Short mmCIF file of N, CA and C in Angstrom, two decimals:
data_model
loop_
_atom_site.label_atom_id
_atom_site.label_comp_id
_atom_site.label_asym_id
_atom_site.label_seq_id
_atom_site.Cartn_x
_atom_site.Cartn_y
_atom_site.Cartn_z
N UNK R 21 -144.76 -176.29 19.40
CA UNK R 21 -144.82 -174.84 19.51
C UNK R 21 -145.54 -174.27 18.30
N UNK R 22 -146.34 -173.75 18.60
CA UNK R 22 -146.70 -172.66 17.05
C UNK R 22 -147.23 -171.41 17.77
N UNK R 23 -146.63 -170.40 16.97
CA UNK R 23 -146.48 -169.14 16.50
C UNK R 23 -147.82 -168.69 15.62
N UNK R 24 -148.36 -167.20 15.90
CA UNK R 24 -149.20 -167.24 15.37
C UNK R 24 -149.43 -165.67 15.18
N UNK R 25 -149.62 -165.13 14.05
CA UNK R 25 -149.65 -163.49 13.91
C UNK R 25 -150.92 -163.22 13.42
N UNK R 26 -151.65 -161.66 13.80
CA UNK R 26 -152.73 -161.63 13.34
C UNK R 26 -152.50 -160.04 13.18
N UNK R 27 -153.79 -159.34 12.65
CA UNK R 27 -153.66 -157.73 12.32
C UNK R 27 -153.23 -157.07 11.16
N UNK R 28 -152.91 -157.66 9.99
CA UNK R 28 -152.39 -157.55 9.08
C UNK R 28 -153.04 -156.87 8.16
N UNK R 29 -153.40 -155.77 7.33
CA UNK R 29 -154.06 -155.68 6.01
C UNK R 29 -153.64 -154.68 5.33
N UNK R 30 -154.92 -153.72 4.73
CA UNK R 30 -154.59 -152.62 3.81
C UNK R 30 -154.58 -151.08 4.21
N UNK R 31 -153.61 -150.22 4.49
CA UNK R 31 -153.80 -149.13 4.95
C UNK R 31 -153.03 -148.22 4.28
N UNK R 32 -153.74 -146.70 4.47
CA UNK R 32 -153.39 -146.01 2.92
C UNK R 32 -151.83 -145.32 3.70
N UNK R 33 -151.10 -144.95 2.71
CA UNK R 33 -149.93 -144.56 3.76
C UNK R 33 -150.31 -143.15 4.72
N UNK R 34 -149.70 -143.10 5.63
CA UNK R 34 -149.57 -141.96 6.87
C UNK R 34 -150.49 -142.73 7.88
N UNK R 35 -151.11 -144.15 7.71
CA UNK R 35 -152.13 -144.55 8.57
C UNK R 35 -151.14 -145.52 9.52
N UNK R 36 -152.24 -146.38 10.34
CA UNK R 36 -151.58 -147.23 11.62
C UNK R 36 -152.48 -148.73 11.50
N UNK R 37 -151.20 -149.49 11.93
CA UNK R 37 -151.81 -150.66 12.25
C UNK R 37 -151.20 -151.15 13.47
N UNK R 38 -151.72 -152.25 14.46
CA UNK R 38 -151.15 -153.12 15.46
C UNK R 38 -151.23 -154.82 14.73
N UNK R 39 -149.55 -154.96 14.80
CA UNK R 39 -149.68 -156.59 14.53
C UNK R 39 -150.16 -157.30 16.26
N UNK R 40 -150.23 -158.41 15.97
CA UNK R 40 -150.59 -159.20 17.36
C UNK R 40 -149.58 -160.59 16.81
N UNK R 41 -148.86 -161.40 18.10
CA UNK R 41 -148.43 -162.37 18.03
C UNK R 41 -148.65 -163.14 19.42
N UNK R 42 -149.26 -164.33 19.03
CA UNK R 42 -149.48 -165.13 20.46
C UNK R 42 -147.95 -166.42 19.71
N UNK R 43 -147.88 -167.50 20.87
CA UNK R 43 -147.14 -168.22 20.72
C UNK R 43 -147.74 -169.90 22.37
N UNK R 44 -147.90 -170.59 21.21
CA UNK R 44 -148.47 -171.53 22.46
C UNK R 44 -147.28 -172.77 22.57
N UNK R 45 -146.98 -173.56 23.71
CA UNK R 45 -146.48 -174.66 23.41
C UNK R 45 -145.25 -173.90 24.33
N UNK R 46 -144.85 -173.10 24.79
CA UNK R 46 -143.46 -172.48 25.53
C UNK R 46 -144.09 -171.71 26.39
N UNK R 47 -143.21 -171.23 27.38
CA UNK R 47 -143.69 -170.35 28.22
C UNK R 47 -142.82 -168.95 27.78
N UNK R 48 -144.01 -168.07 27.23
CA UNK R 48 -143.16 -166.97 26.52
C UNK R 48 -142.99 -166.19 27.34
N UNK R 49 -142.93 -165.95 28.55
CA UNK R 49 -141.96 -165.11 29.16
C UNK R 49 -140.38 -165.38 29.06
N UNK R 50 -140.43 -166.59 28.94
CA UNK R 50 -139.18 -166.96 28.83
C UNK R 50 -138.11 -166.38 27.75
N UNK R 51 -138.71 -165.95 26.17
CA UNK R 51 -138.36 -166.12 25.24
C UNK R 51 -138.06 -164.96 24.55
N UNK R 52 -137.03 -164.76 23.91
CA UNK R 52 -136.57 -163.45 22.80
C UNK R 52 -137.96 -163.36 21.70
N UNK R 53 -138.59 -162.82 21.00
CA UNK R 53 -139.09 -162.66 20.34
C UNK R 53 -138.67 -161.29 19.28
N UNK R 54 -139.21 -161.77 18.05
CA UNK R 54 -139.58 -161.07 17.15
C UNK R 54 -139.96 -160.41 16.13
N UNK R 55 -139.86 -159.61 15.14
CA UNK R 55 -140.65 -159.20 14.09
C UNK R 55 -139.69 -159.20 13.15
N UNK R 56 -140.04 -159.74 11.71
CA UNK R 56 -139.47 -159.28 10.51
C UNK R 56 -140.30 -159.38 9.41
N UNK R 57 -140.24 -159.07 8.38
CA UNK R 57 -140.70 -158.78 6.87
C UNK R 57 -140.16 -159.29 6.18
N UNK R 58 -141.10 -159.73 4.68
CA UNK R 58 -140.23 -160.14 3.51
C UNK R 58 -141.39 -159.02 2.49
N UNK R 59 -140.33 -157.89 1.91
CA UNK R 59 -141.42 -157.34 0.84
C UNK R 59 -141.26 -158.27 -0.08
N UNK R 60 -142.10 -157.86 -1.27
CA UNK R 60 -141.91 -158.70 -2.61
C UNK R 60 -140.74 -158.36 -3.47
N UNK R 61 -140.31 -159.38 -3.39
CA UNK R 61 -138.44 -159.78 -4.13
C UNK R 61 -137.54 -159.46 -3.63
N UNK R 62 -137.92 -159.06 -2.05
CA UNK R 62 -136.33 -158.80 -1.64
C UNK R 62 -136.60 -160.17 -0.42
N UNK R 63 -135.62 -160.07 0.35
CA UNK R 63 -134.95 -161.21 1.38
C UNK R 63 -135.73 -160.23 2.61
N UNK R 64 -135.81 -161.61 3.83
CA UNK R 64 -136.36 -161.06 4.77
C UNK R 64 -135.55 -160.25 5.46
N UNK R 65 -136.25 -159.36 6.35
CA UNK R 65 -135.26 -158.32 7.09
C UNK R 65 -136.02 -158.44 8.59
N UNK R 66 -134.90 -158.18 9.55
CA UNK R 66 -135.26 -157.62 10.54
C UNK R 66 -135.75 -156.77 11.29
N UNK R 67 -137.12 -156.52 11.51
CA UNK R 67 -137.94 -155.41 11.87
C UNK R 67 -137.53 -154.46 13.22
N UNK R 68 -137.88 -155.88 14.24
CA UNK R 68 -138.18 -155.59 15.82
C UNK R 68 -138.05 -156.53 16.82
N UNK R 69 -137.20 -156.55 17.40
CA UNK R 69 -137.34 -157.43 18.42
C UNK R 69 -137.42 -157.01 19.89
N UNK R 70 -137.92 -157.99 21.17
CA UNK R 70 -137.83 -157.44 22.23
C UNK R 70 -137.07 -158.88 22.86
N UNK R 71 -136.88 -158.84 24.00
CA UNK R 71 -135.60 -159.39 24.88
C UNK R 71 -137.00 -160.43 25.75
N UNK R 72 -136.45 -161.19 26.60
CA UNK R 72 -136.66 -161.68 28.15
C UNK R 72 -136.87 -160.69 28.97
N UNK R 73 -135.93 -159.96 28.77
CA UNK R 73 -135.63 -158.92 29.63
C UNK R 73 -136.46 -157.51 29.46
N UNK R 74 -137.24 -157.73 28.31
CA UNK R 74 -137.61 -156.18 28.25
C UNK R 74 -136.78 -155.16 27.20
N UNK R 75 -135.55 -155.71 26.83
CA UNK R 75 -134.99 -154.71 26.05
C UNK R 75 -135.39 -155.02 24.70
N UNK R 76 -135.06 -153.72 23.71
CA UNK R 76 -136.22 -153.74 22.34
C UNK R 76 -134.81 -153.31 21.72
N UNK R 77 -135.29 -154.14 20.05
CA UNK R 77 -134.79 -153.18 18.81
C UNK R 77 -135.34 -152.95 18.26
N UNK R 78 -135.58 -151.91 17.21
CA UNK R 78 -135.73 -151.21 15.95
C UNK R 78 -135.05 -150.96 15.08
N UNK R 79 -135.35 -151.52 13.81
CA UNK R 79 -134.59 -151.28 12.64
C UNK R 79 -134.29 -149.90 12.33
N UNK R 80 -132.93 -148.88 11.28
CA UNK R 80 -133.03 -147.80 11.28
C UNK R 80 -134.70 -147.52 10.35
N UNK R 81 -134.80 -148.26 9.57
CA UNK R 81 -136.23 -147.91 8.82
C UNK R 81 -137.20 -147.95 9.44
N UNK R 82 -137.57 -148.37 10.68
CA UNK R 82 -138.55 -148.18 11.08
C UNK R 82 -138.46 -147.06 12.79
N UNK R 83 -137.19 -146.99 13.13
CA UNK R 83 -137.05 -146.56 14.31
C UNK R 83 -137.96 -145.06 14.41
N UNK R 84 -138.98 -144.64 15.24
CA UNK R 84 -139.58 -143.55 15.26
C UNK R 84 -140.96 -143.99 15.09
N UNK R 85 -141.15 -145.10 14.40
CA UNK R 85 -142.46 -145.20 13.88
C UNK R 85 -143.21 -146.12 14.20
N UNK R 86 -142.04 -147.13 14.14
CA UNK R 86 -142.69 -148.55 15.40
C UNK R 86 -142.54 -148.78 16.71
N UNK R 87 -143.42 -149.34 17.61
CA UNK R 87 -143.34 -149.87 18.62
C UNK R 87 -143.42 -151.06 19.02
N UNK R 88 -142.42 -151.95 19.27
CA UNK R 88 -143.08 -153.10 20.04
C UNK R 88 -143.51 -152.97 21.43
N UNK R 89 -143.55 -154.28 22.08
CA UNK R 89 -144.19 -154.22 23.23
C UNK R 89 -144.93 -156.15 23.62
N UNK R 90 -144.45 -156.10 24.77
CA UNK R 90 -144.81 -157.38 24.87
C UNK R 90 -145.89 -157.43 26.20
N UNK R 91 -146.56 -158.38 26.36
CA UNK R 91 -147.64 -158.08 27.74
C UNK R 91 -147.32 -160.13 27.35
N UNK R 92 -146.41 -160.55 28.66
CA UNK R 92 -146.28 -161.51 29.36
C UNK R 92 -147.70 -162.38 30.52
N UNK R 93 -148.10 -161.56 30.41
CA UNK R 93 -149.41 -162.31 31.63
C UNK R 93 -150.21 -162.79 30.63
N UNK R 94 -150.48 -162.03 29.10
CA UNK R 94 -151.48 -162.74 27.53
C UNK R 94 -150.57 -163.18 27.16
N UNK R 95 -149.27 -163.36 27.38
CA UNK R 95 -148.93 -164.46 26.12
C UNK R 95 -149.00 -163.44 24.94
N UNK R 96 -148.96 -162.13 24.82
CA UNK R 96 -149.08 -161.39 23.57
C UNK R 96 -147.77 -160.73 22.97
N UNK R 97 -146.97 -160.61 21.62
CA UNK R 97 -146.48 -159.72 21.38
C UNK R 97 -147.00 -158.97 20.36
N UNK R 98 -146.40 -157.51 20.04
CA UNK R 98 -147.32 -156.32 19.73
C UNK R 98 -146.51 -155.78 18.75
N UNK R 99 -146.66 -155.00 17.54
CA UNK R 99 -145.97 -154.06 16.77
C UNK R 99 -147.03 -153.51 16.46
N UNK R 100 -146.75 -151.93 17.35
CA UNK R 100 -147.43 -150.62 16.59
C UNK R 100 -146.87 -149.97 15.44
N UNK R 101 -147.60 -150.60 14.74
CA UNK R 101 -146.86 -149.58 13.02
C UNK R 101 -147.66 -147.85 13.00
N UNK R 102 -147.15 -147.26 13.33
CA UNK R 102 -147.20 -145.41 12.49
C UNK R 102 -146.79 -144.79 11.91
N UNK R 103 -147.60 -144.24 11.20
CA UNK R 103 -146.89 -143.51 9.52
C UNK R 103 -146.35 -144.45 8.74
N UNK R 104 -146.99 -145.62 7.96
CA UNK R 104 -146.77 -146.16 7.58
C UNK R 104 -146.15 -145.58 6.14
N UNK R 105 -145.60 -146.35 5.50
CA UNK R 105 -145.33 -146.07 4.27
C UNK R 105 -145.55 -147.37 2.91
N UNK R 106 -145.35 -146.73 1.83
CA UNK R 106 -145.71 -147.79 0.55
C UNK R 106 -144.63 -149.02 0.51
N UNK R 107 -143.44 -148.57 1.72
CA UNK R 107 -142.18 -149.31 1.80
C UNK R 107 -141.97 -150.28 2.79
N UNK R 108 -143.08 -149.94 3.41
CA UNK R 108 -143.63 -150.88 4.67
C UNK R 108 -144.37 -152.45 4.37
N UNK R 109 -144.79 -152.44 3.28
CA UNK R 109 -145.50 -153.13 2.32
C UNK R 109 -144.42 -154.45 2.55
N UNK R 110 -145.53 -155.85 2.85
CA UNK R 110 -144.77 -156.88 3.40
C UNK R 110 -145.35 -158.13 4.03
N UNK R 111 -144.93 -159.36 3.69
CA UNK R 111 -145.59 -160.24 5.04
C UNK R 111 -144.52 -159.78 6.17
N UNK R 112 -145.12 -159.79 7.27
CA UNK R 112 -144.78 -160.14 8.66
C UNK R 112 -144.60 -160.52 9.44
N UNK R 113 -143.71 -161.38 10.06
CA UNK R 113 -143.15 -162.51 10.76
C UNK R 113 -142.73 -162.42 11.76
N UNK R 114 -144.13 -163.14 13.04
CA UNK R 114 -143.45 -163.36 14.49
C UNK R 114 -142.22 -164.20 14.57
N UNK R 115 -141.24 -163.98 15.31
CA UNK R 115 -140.61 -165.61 15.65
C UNK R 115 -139.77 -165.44 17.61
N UNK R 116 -139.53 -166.69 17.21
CA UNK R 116 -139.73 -167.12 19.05
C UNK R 116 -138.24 -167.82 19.02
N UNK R 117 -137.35 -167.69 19.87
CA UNK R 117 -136.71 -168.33 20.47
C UNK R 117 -136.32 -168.28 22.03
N UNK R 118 -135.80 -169.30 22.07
CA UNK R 118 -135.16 -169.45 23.49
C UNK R 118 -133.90 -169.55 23.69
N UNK R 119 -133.05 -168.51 24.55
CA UNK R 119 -131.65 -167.81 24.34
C UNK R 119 -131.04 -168.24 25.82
N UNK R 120 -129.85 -169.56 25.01
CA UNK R 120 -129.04 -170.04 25.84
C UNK R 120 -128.08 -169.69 26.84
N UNK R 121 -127.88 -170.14 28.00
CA UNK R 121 -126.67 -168.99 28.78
C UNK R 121 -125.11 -169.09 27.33
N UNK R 122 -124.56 -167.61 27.72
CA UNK R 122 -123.49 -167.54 26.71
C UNK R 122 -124.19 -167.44 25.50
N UNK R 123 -125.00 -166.58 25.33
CA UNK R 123 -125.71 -166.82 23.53
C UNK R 123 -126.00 -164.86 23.37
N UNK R 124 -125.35 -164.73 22.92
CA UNK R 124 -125.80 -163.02 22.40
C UNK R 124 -126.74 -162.52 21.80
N UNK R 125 -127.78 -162.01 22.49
CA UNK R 125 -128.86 -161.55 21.64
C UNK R 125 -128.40 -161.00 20.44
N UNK R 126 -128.85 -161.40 19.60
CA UNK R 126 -129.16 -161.21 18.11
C UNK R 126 -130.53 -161.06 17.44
N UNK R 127 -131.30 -159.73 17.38
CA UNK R 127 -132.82 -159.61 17.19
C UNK R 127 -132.85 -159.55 16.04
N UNK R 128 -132.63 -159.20 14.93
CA UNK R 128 -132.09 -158.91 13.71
C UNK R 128 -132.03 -160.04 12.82
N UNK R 129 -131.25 -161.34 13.47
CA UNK R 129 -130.76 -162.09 12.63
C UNK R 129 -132.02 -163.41 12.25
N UNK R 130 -132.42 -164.06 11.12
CA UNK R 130 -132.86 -164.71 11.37
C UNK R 130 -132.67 -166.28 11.60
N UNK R 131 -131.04 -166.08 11.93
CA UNK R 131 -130.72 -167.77 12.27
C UNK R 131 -131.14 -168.06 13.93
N UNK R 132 -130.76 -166.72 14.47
CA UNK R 132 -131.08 -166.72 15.60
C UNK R 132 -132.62 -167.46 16.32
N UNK R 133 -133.79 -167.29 15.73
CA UNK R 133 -134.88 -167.25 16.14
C UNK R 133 -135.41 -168.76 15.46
N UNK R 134 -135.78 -169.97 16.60
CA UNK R 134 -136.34 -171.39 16.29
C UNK R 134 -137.95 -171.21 15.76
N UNK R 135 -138.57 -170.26 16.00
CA UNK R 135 -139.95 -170.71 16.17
C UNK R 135 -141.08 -169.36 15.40
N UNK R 136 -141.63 -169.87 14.03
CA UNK R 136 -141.96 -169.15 13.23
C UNK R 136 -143.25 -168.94 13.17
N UNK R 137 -143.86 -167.84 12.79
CA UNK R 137 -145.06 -167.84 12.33
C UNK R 137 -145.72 -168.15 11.04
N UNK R 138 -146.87 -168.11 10.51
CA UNK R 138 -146.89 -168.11 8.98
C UNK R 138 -146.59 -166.69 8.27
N UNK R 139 -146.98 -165.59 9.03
CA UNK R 139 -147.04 -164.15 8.57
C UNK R 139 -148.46 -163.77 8.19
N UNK R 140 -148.38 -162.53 8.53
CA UNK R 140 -149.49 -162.02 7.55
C UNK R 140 -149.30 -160.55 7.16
N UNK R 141 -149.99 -160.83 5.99
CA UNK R 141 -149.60 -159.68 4.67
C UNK R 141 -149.98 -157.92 5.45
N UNK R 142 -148.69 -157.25 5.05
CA UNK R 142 -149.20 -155.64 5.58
C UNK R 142 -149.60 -155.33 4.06
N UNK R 143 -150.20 -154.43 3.80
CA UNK R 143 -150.41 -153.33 2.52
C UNK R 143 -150.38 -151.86 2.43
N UNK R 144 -149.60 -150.90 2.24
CA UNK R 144 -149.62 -149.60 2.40
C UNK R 144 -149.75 -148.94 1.07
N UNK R 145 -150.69 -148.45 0.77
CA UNK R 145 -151.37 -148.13 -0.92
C UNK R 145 -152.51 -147.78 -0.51
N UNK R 146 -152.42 -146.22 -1.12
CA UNK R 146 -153.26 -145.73 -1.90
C UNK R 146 -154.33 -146.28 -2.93
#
């Protein structure tokens, strides 16, 4: 399986970016996916996730501003970042799992999720 994120760079704050995540080796319809961050010196956090099913989270820090979104026929998942901020500032991390009968979605967590990306770096600066 590998995971793979792209879209990443430098944008001044109040601007927009779209991450992109493909994932080969699974059939990702199948699969929970999703987004998290590690800024510099803190621990990773949970961004965004979306379901099998279609259902989504948002962190309270980002709720309003991000969108995910998945398109199953590409094999694509999506985070629309808007209004970014200097706090947004971060690598970014697809990840993939596959959610057992009896297993509680958990989008948030990152024990939950088998299948990682490398990340790639956001920048929000002036």
């Amino acid at each position: 399986v590998q995971v793979m994120e792209s879209g990443g760079g430098l944008v001044q704050p109040g601007g927009s970016l779209r991450l992109s995540c493909t994932a080969h080796g699974l059939t990702f319809s199948d699969y929970d996916m999703g987004w998290f961050r590690q800024a510099p010196g803190k621990e990773r956090e949970g961004v965004s996730g979306v379901s099998r099913y279609g259902a989504t989270y948002l962190s309270d820090s980002v709720k309003g501003r991000f969108t995910i979104s998945r398109d199953n026929a590409k094999k694509l998942l999506y985070l629309q970042m808007n209004s970014l901020k200097p706090e947004d500032t971060g690598v970014y991390y697809c990840a993939a799992t596959y959610r057992r009968g009896g297993t509680s979605w958990r989008p948030a967590a990152e024990d939950y999720f088998n299948y990682w990306g490398q990340g790639t770096q956001v920048t929000v600066s002036s």
